[in-house]
Amino acid sequence: MSQSIAVFGSAFNPPSLGHLSVLKRLSRFDRVLLLPSYAHAWGKVMLDYDARCELVSAFIEDSGQANLELCRIEETMAVGDEAITTYAVLTELQKQIPDADLTFVIGPDNLASFHKFYKADAITASWQVLACPETLKIRSTLIRDKLAGGCSVSQLTTPKVATMLMEDPRFKFG
């Protein structure tokens, strides 16, 4: 029997309640893989990859959703700081889990430009693509801005992530 697996990639710079509002709507999947970007396709400056993976792990613990898992596949695929395409990730995941029914989850902001994704036609020919907007409009940028202003972010992300961001110097932006 094949597993239904949702693939949810993001910078997670840091994870927010906006991310969580999407993930809560993916409960029908056996597994939901959270893939922090190893290198951002458009050169976005991000926290260190390992730090973002720590934040995602804490985020998953806080979420209470048993089907969420951190997936570090981009790290194993990385060549230098080159961006890794969605097509390459899905192809590698399908090789590793051949009987999986993979669904790529995309936000509505990226759906409008999906045709610009590398091998967009091949992606839609081989896998499902699910556009899933957040129900809470809380972006990582807002969290970073609040942190830069010395404000609490406890209403913008999960409890463990908020504590890590506000108290641990390893998670400082800028």
JSON list of C-alpha atoms in Angstrom, two decimals:
[
{"chain": "A", "resi": 1, "resn": "MET", "atom": "CA", "xyz": [0.00, 0.00, 0.00]},
{"chain": "A", "resi": 2, "resn": "SER", "atom": "CA", "xyz": [1.44, 3.36, -0.98]},
{"chain": "A", "resi": 3, "resn": "GLN", "atom": "CA", "xyz": [1.96, 6.15, 1.51]},
{"chain": "A", "resi": 4, "resn": "SER", "atom": "CA", "xyz": [0.48, 9.56, 0.81]},
{"chain": "A", "resi": 5, "resn": "ILE", "atom": "CA", "xyz": [3.22, 12.09, 1.44]},
{"chain": "A", "resi": 6, "resn": "ALA", "atom": "CA", "xyz": [2.93, 15.87, 1.26]},
{"chain": "A", "resi": 7, "resn": "VAL", "atom": "CA", "xyz": [6.15, 17.73, 0.54]},
{"chain": "A", "resi": 8, "resn": "PHE", "atom": "CA", "xyz": [6.20, 21.20, 2.07]},
{"chain": "A", "resi": 9, "resn": "GLY", "atom": "CA", "xyz": [9.31, 23.21, 1.35]},
{"chain": "A", "resi": 10, "resn": "SER", "atom": "CA", "xyz": [10.01, 26.63, 2.79]},
{"chain": "A", "resi": 11, "resn": "ALA", "atom": "CA", "xyz": [12.88, 28.75, 4.02]},
{"chain": "A", "resi": 12, "resn": "PHE", "atom": "CA", "xyz": [11.40, 28.37, 7.55]},
{"chain": "A", "resi": 13, "resn": "ASN", "atom": "CA", "xyz": [13.33, 31.52, 8.37]},
{"chain": "A", "resi": 14, "resn": "PRO", "atom": "CA", "xyz": [11.79, 31.11, 11.01]},
{"chain": "A", "resi": 15, "resn": "PRO", "atom": "CA", "xyz": [8.69, 28.85, 11.09]},
{"chain": "A", "resi": 16, "resn": "SER", "atom": "CA", "xyz": [5.51, 30.81, 11.79]},
{"chain": "A", "resi": 17, "resn": "LEU", "atom": "CA", "xyz": [1.89, 30.27, 12.72]},
{"chain": "A", "resi": 18, "resn": "GLY", "atom": "CA", "xyz": [1.17, 30.99, 9.05]},
{"chain": "A", "resi": 19, "resn": "HIS", "atom": "CA", "xyz": [3.10, 27.83, 8.16]},
{"chain": "A", "resi": 20, "resn": "LEU", "atom": "CA", "xyz": [1.19, 25.95, 10.85]},
{"chain": "A", "resi": 21, "resn": "SER", "atom": "CA", "xyz": [-2.17, 27.12, 9.48]},
{"chain": "A", "resi": 22, "resn": "VAL", "atom": "CA", "xyz": [-1.30, 25.37, 6.21]},
{"chain": "A", "resi": 23, "resn": "LEU", "atom": "CA", "xyz": [0.04, 22.23, 7.88]},
{"chain": "A", "resi": 24, "resn": "LYS", "atom": "CA", "xyz": [-3.11, 21.76, 9.97]},
{"chain": "A", "resi": 25, "resn": "ARG", "atom": "CA", "xyz": [-5.01, 21.33, 6.69]},
{"chain": "A", "resi": 26, "resn": "LEU", "atom": "CA", "xyz": [-2.75, 18.48, 5.58]},
{"chain": "A", "resi": 27, "resn": "SER", "atom": "CA", "xyz": [-3.95, 15.95, 8.17]},
{"chain": "A", "resi": 28, "resn": "ARG", "atom": "CA", "xyz": [-5.21, 13.54, 5.49]},
{"chain": "A", "resi": 29, "resn": "PHE", "atom": "CA", "xyz": [-1.62, 12.73, 4.47]},
{"chain": "A", "resi": 30, "resn": "ASP", "atom": "CA", "xyz": [0.22, 9.84, 6.10]},
{"chain": "A", "resi": 31, "resn": "ARG", "atom": "CA", "xyz": [3.35, 11.98, 6.27]},
{"chain": "A", "resi": 32, "resn": "VAL", "atom": "CA", "xyz": [4.08, 15.66, 5.75]},
{"chain": "A", "resi": 33, "resn": "LEU", "atom": "CA", "xyz": [7.75, 16.34, 5.07]},
{"chain": "A", "resi": 34, "resn": "LEU", "atom": "CA", "xyz": [8.97, 19.79, 6.08]},
{"chain": "A", "resi": 35, "resn": "LEU", "atom": "CA", "xyz": [11.98, 20.68, 3.93]},
{"chain": "A", "resi": 36, "resn": "PRO", "atom": "CA", "xyz": [13.93, 23.76, 4.95]},
{"chain": "A", "resi": 37, "resn": "SER", "atom": "CA", "xyz": [15.67, 25.31, 1.92]},
{"chain": "A", "resi": 38, "resn": "TYR", "atom": "CA", "xyz": [19.36, 24.51, 1.96]},
{"chain": "A", "resi": 39, "resn": "ALA", "atom": "CA", "xyz": [20.17, 27.42, -0.35]},
{"chain": "A", "resi": 40, "resn": "HIS", "atom": "CA", "xyz": [17.46, 29.85, -1.39]},
{"chain": "A", "resi": 41, "resn": "ALA", "atom": "CA", "xyz": [16.72, 29.97, -5.12]},
{"chain": "A", "resi": 42, "resn": "TRP", "atom": "CA", "xyz": [16.61, 33.77, -5.10]},
{"chain": "A", "resi": 43, "resn": "GLY", "atom": "CA", "xyz": [19.57, 34.33, -2.81]},
{"chain": "A", "resi": 44, "resn": "LYS", "atom": "CA", "xyz": [17.58, 35.20, 0.32]},
{"chain": "A", "resi": 45, "resn": "VAL", "atom": "CA", "xyz": [19.76, 35.61, 3.41]},
{"chain": "A", "resi": 46, "resn": "MET", "atom": "CA", "xyz": [18.73, 33.03, 5.97]},
{"chain": "A", "resi": 47, "resn": "LEU", "atom": "CA", "xyz": [19.75, 31.69, 9.35]},
{"chain": "A", "resi": 48, "resn": "ASP", "atom": "CA", "xyz": [22.21, 28.82, 9.18]},
{"chain": "A", "resi": 49, "resn": "TYR", "atom": "CA", "xyz": [20.62, 25.62, 7.84]},
{"chain": "A", "resi": 50, "resn": "ASP", "atom": "CA", "xyz": [21.25, 23.63, 11.04]},
{"chain": "A", "resi": 51, "resn": "ALA", "atom": "CA", "xyz": [19.72, 26.42, 13.13]},
{"chain": "A", "resi": 52, "resn": "ARG", "atom": "CA", "xyz": [16.60, 26.47, 10.93]},
{"chain": "A", "resi": 53, "resn": "CYS", "atom": "CA", "xyz": [16.35, 22.67, 11.21]},
{"chain": "A", "resi": 54, "resn": "GLU", "atom": "CA", "xyz": [16.47, 23.01, 15.02]},
{"chain": "A", "resi": 55, "resn": "LEU", "atom": "CA", "xyz": [13.65, 25.56, 14.83]},
{"chain": "A", "resi": 56, "resn": "VAL", "atom": "CA", "xyz": [11.61, 23.26, 12.57]},
{"chain": "A", "resi": 57, "resn": "SER", "atom": "CA", "xyz": [12.09, 20.36, 15.00]},
{"chain": "A", "resi": 58, "resn": "ALA", "atom": "CA", "xyz": [10.83, 22.50, 17.89]},
{"chain": "A", "resi": 59, "resn": "PHE", "atom": "CA", "xyz": [7.97, 23.71, 15.68]},
{"chain": "A", "resi": 60, "resn": "ILE", "atom": "CA", "xyz": [6.97, 20.11, 14.93]},
{"chain": "A", "resi": 61, "resn": "GLU", "atom": "CA", "xyz": [7.04, 19.22, 18.64]},
{"chain": "A", "resi": 62, "resn": "ASP", "atom": "CA", "xyz": [4.79, 22.19, 19.43]},
{"chain": "A", "resi": 63, "resn": "SER", "atom": "CA", "xyz": [2.38, 21.45, 16.57]},
{"chain": "A", "resi": 64, "resn": "GLY", "atom": "CA", "xyz": [0.92, 18.29, 18.07]},
{"chain": "A", "resi": 65, "resn": "GLN", "atom": "CA", "xyz": [0.60, 16.80, 14.58]},
{"chain": "A", "resi": 66, "resn": "ALA", "atom": "CA", "xyz": [1.91, 13.25, 14.41]},
{"chain": "A", "resi": 67, "resn": "ASN", "atom": "CA", "xyz": [2.31, 13.26, 10.61]},
{"chain": "A", "resi": 68, "resn": "LEU", "atom": "CA", "xyz": [4.88, 16.10, 10.46]},
{"chain": "A", "resi": 69, "resn": "GLU", "atom": "CA", "xyz": [8.58, 15.29, 9.99]},
{"chain": "A", "resi": 70, "resn": "LEU", "atom": "CA", "xyz": [11.73, 17.26, 9.34]},
{"chain": "A", "resi": 71, "resn": "CYS", "atom": "CA", "xyz": [13.32, 16.20, 6.06]},
{"chain": "A", "resi": 72, "resn": "ARG", "atom": "CA", "xyz": [16.94, 17.22, 5.43]},
{"chain": "A", "resi": 73, "resn": "ILE", "atom": "CA", "xyz": [17.12, 15.82, 1.89]},
{"chain": "A", "resi": 74, "resn": "GLU", "atom": "CA", "xyz": [18.28, 19.12, 0.42]},
{"chain": "A", "resi": 75, "resn": "GLU", "atom": "CA", "xyz": [21.38, 18.97, 2.61]},
{"chain": "A", "resi": 76, "resn": "THR", "atom": "CA", "xyz": [22.31, 15.57, 1.16]},
{"chain": "A", "resi": 77, "resn": "MET", "atom": "CA", "xyz": [21.70, 16.81, -2.39]},
{"chain": "A", "resi": 78, "resn": "ALA", "atom": "CA", "xyz": [23.55, 20.11, -2.04]},
{"chain": "A", "resi": 79, "resn": "VAL", "atom": "CA", "xyz": [26.49, 21.03, -4.22]},
{"chain": "A", "resi": 80, "resn": "GLY", "atom": "CA", "xyz": [28.10, 24.13, -2.75]},
{"chain": "A", "resi": 81, "resn": "ASP", "atom": "CA", "xyz": [25.52, 26.86, -2.26]},
{"chain": "A", "resi": 82, "resn": "GLU", "atom": "CA", "xyz": [23.59, 26.15, -5.47]},
{"chain": "A", "resi": 83, "resn": "ALA", "atom": "CA", "xyz": [19.82, 26.21, -5.11]},
{"chain": "A", "resi": 84, "resn": "ILE", "atom": "CA", "xyz": [18.10, 22.84, -5.33]},
{"chain": "A", "resi": 85, "resn": "THR", "atom": "CA", "xyz": [15.07, 22.62, -7.58]},
{"chain": "A", "resi": 86, "resn": "THR", "atom": "CA", "xyz": [11.68, 21.25, -6.61]},
{"chain": "A", "resi": 87, "resn": "TYR", "atom": "CA", "xyz": [11.95, 18.82, -9.50]},
{"chain": "A", "resi": 88, "resn": "ALA", "atom": "CA", "xyz": [15.28, 17.46, -8.18]},
{"chain": "A", "resi": 89, "resn": "VAL", "atom": "CA", "xyz": [13.86, 17.07, -4.66]},
{"chain": "A", "resi": 90, "resn": "LEU", "atom": "CA", "xyz": [10.72, 15.26, -5.80]},
{"chain": "A", "resi": 91, "resn": "THR", "atom": "CA", "xyz": [12.76, 13.00, -8.09]},
{"chain": "A", "resi": 92, "resn": "GLU", "atom": "CA", "xyz": [15.13, 12.07, -5.26]},
{"chain": "A", "resi": 93, "resn": "LEU", "atom": "CA", "xyz": [12.28, 11.50, -2.79]},
{"chain": "A", "resi": 94, "resn": "GLN", "atom": "CA", "xyz": [10.53, 9.24, -5.32]},
{"chain": "A", "resi": 95, "resn": "LYS", "atom": "CA", "xyz": [13.77, 7.23, -5.70]},
{"chain": "A", "resi": 96, "resn": "GLN", "atom": "CA", "xyz": [14.09, 6.88, -1.93]},
{"chain": "A", "resi": 97, "resn": "ILE", "atom": "CA", "xyz": [10.40, 6.04, -1.38]},
{"chain": "A", "resi": 98, "resn": "PRO", "atom": "CA", "xyz": [9.34, 4.43, -4.69]},
{"chain": "A", "resi": 99, "resn": "ASP", "atom": "CA", "xyz": [5.85, 3.43, -3.55]},
{"chain": "A", "resi": 100, "resn": "ALA", "atom": "CA", "xyz": [5.00, 6.90, -2.20]},
{"chain": "A", "resi": 101, "resn": "ASP", "atom": "CA", "xyz": [2.23, 9.03, -3.64]},
{"chain": "A", "resi": 102, "resn": "LEU", "atom": "CA", "xyz": [3.93, 12.45, -3.45]},
{"chain": "A", "resi": 103, "resn": "THR", "atom": "CA", "xyz": [2.08, 15.75, -3.41]},
{"chain": "A", "resi": 104, "resn": "PHE", "atom": "CA", "xyz": [3.99, 19.02, -3.66]},
{"chain": "A", "resi": 105, "resn": "VAL", "atom": "CA", "xyz": [2.33, 21.67, -1.47]},
{"chain": "A", "resi": 106, "resn": "ILE", "atom": "CA", "xyz": [2.65, 25.22, -2.74]},
{"chain": "A", "resi": 107, "resn": "GLY", "atom": "CA", "xyz": [1.44, 28.54, -1.42]},
{"chain": "A", "resi": 108, "resn": "PRO", "atom": "CA", "xyz": [-0.80, 30.74, -3.56]},
{"chain": "A", "resi": 109, "resn": "ASP", "atom": "CA", "xyz": [2.01, 33.30, -3.91]},
{"chain": "A", "resi": 110, "resn": "ASN", "atom": "CA", "xyz": [4.13, 30.68, -5.70]},
{"chain": "A", "resi": 111, "resn": "LEU", "atom": "CA", "xyz": [1.22, 29.18, -7.62]},
{"chain": "A", "resi": 112, "resn": "ALA", "atom": "CA", "xyz": [0.96, 32.25, -9.85]},
{"chain": "A", "resi": 113, "resn": "SER", "atom": "CA", "xyz": [4.60, 31.80, -10.89]},
{"chain": "A", "resi": 114, "resn": "PHE", "atom": "CA", "xyz": [4.65, 28.00, -10.87]},
{"chain": "A", "resi": 115, "resn": "HIS", "atom": "CA", "xyz": [5.15, 27.95, -14.63]},
{"chain": "A", "resi": 116, "resn": "LYS", "atom": "CA", "xyz": [8.60, 29.47, -13.96]},
{"chain": "A", "resi": 117, "resn": "PHE", "atom": "CA", "xyz": [9.67, 26.52, -11.78]},
{"chain": "A", "resi": 118, "resn": "TYR", "atom": "CA", "xyz": [12.34, 24.34, -13.33]},
{"chain": "A", "resi": 119, "resn": "LYS", "atom": "CA", "xyz": [10.55, 21.53, -15.23]},
{"chain": "A", "resi": 120, "resn": "ALA", "atom": "CA", "xyz": [7.10, 22.68, -14.07]},
{"chain": "A", "resi": 121, "resn": "ASP", "atom": "CA", "xyz": [5.41, 20.51, -16.72]},
{"chain": "A", "resi": 122, "resn": "ALA", "atom": "CA", "xyz": [7.37, 17.45, -15.63]},
{"chain": "A", "resi": 123, "resn": "ILE", "atom": "CA", "xyz": [6.39, 18.11, -12.01]},
{"chain": "A", "resi": 124, "resn": "THR", "atom": "CA", "xyz": [2.68, 18.23, -12.82]},
{"chain": "A", "resi": 125, "resn": "ALA", "atom": "CA", "xyz": [3.00, 15.18, -15.09]},
{"chain": "A", "resi": 126, "resn": "SER", "atom": "CA", "xyz": [4.61, 13.07, -12.35]},
{"chain": "A", "resi": 127, "resn": "TRP", "atom": "CA", "xyz": [3.19, 14.35, -9.07]},
{"chain": "A", "resi": 128, "resn": "GLN", "atom": "CA", "xyz": [0.22, 16.11, -7.58]},
{"chain": "A", "resi": 129, "resn": "VAL", "atom": "CA", "xyz": [0.54, 19.82, -6.85]},
{"chain": "A", "resi": 130, "resn": "LEU", "atom": "CA", "xyz": [-1.68, 21.23, -4.11]},
{"chain": "A", "resi": 131, "resn": "ALA", "atom": "CA", "xyz": [-2.14, 24.98, -3.66]},
{"chain": "A", "resi": 132, "resn": "CYS", "atom": "CA", "xyz": [-2.84, 25.56, 0.00]},
{"chain": "A", "resi": 133, "resn": "PRO", "atom": "CA", "xyz": [-3.06, 29.13, 1.30]},
{"chain": "A", "resi": 134, "resn": "GLU", "atom": "CA", "xyz": [-2.40, 29.94, 4.91]},
{"chain": "A", "resi": 135, "resn": "THR", "atom": "CA", "xyz": [-5.41, 30.86, 7.00]},
{"chain": "A", "resi": 136, "resn": "LEU", "atom": "CA", "xyz": [-3.27, 33.06, 9.25]},
{"chain": "A", "resi": 137, "resn": "LYS", "atom": "CA", "xyz": [-1.33, 35.73, 7.38]},
{"chain": "A", "resi": 138, "resn": "ILE", "atom": "CA", "xyz": [1.74, 35.54, 9.59]},
{"chain": "A", "resi": 139, "resn": "ARG", "atom": "CA", "xyz": [4.96, 35.62, 7.61]},
{"chain": "A", "resi": 140, "resn": "SER", "atom": "CA", "xyz": [8.51, 34.95, 8.73]},
{"chain": "A", "resi": 141, "resn": "THR", "atom": "CA", "xyz": [9.38, 38.52, 7.73]},
{"chain": "A", "resi": 142, "resn": "LEU", "atom": "CA", "xyz": [7.04, 39.84, 10.44]},
{"chain": "A", "resi": 143, "resn": "ILE", "atom": "CA", "xyz": [8.76, 37.68, 13.05]},
{"chain": "A", "resi": 144, "resn": "ARG", "atom": "CA", "xyz": [12.20, 38.91, 11.97]},
{"chain": "A", "resi": 145, "resn": "ASP", "atom": "CA", "xyz": [10.98, 42.53, 12.06]},
{"chain": "A", "resi": 146, "resn": "LYS", "atom": "CA", "xyz": [9.51, 42.12, 15.55]},
{"chain": "A", "resi": 147, "resn": "LEU", "atom": "CA", "xyz": [12.73, 40.52, 16.80]},
{"chain": "A", "resi": 148, "resn": "ALA", "atom": "CA", "xyz": [14.79, 43.35, 15.30]},
{"chain": "A", "resi": 149, "resn": "GLY", "atom": "CA", "xyz": [12.60, 45.81, 17.22]},
{"chain": "A", "resi": 150, "resn": "GLY", "atom": "CA", "xyz": [13.05, 43.92, 20.49]},
{"chain": "A", "resi": 151, "resn": "CYS", "atom": "CA", "xyz": [9.40, 42.81, 20.56]},
{"chain": "A", "resi": 152, "resn": "SER", "atom": "CA", "xyz": [7.94, 39.49, 21.63]},
{"chain": "A", "resi": 153, "resn": "VAL", "atom": "CA", "xyz": [7.07, 36.99, 18.90]},
{"chain": "A", "resi": 154, "resn": "SER", "atom": "CA", "xyz": [5.06, 34.65, 21.11]},
{"chain": "A", "resi": 155, "resn": "GLN", "atom": "CA", "xyz": [1.84, 35.39, 19.19]},
{"chain": "A", "resi": 156, "resn": "LEU", "atom": "CA", "xyz": [3.51, 34.75, 15.81]},
{"chain": "A", "resi": 157, "resn": "THR", "atom": "CA", "xyz": [5.06, 31.30, 16.18]},
{"chain": "A", "resi": 158, "resn": "THR", "atom": "CA", "xyz": [4.89, 28.27, 18.45]},
{"chain": "A", "resi": 159, "resn": "PRO", "atom": "CA", "xyz": [6.01, 28.48, 22.11]},
{"chain": "A", "resi": 160, "resn": "LYS", "atom": "CA", "xyz": [9.34, 26.61, 21.81]},
{"chain": "A", "resi": 161, "resn": "VAL", "atom": "CA", "xyz": [10.28, 28.47, 18.63]},
{"chain": "A", "resi": 162, "resn": "ALA", "atom": "CA", "xyz": [9.44, 31.84, 20.22]},
{"chain": "A", "resi": 163, "resn": "THR", "atom": "CA", "xyz": [11.60, 31.03, 23.26]},
{"chain": "A", "resi": 164, "resn": "MET", "atom": "CA", "xyz": [14.50, 29.90, 21.08]},
{"chain": "A", "resi": 165, "resn": "LEU", "atom": "CA", "xyz": [14.29, 33.04, 18.95]},
{"chain": "A", "resi": 166, "resn": "MET", "atom": "CA", "xyz": [14.06, 35.43, 21.88]},
{"chain": "A", "resi": 167, "resn": "GLU", "atom": "CA", "xyz": [16.54, 33.78, 24.27]},
{"chain": "A", "resi": 168, "resn": "ASP", "atom": "CA", "xyz": [19.19, 31.82, 22.34]},
{"chain": "A", "resi": 169, "resn": "PRO", "atom": "CA", "xyz": [21.89, 33.87, 20.57]},
{"chain": "A", "resi": 170, "resn": "ARG", "atom": "CA", "xyz": [22.32, 31.10, 17.96]},
{"chain": "A", "resi": 171, "resn": "PHE", "atom": "CA", "xyz": [18.98, 32.18, 16.49]},
{"chain": "A", "resi": 172, "resn": "LYS", "atom": "CA", "xyz": [19.70, 35.87, 15.99]},
{"chain": "A", "resi": 173, "resn": "PHE", "atom": "CA", "xyz": [18.99, 37.38, 12.57]},
{"chain": "A", "resi": 174, "resn": "GLY", "atom": "CA", "xyz": [21.23, 39.91, 10.89]}
]
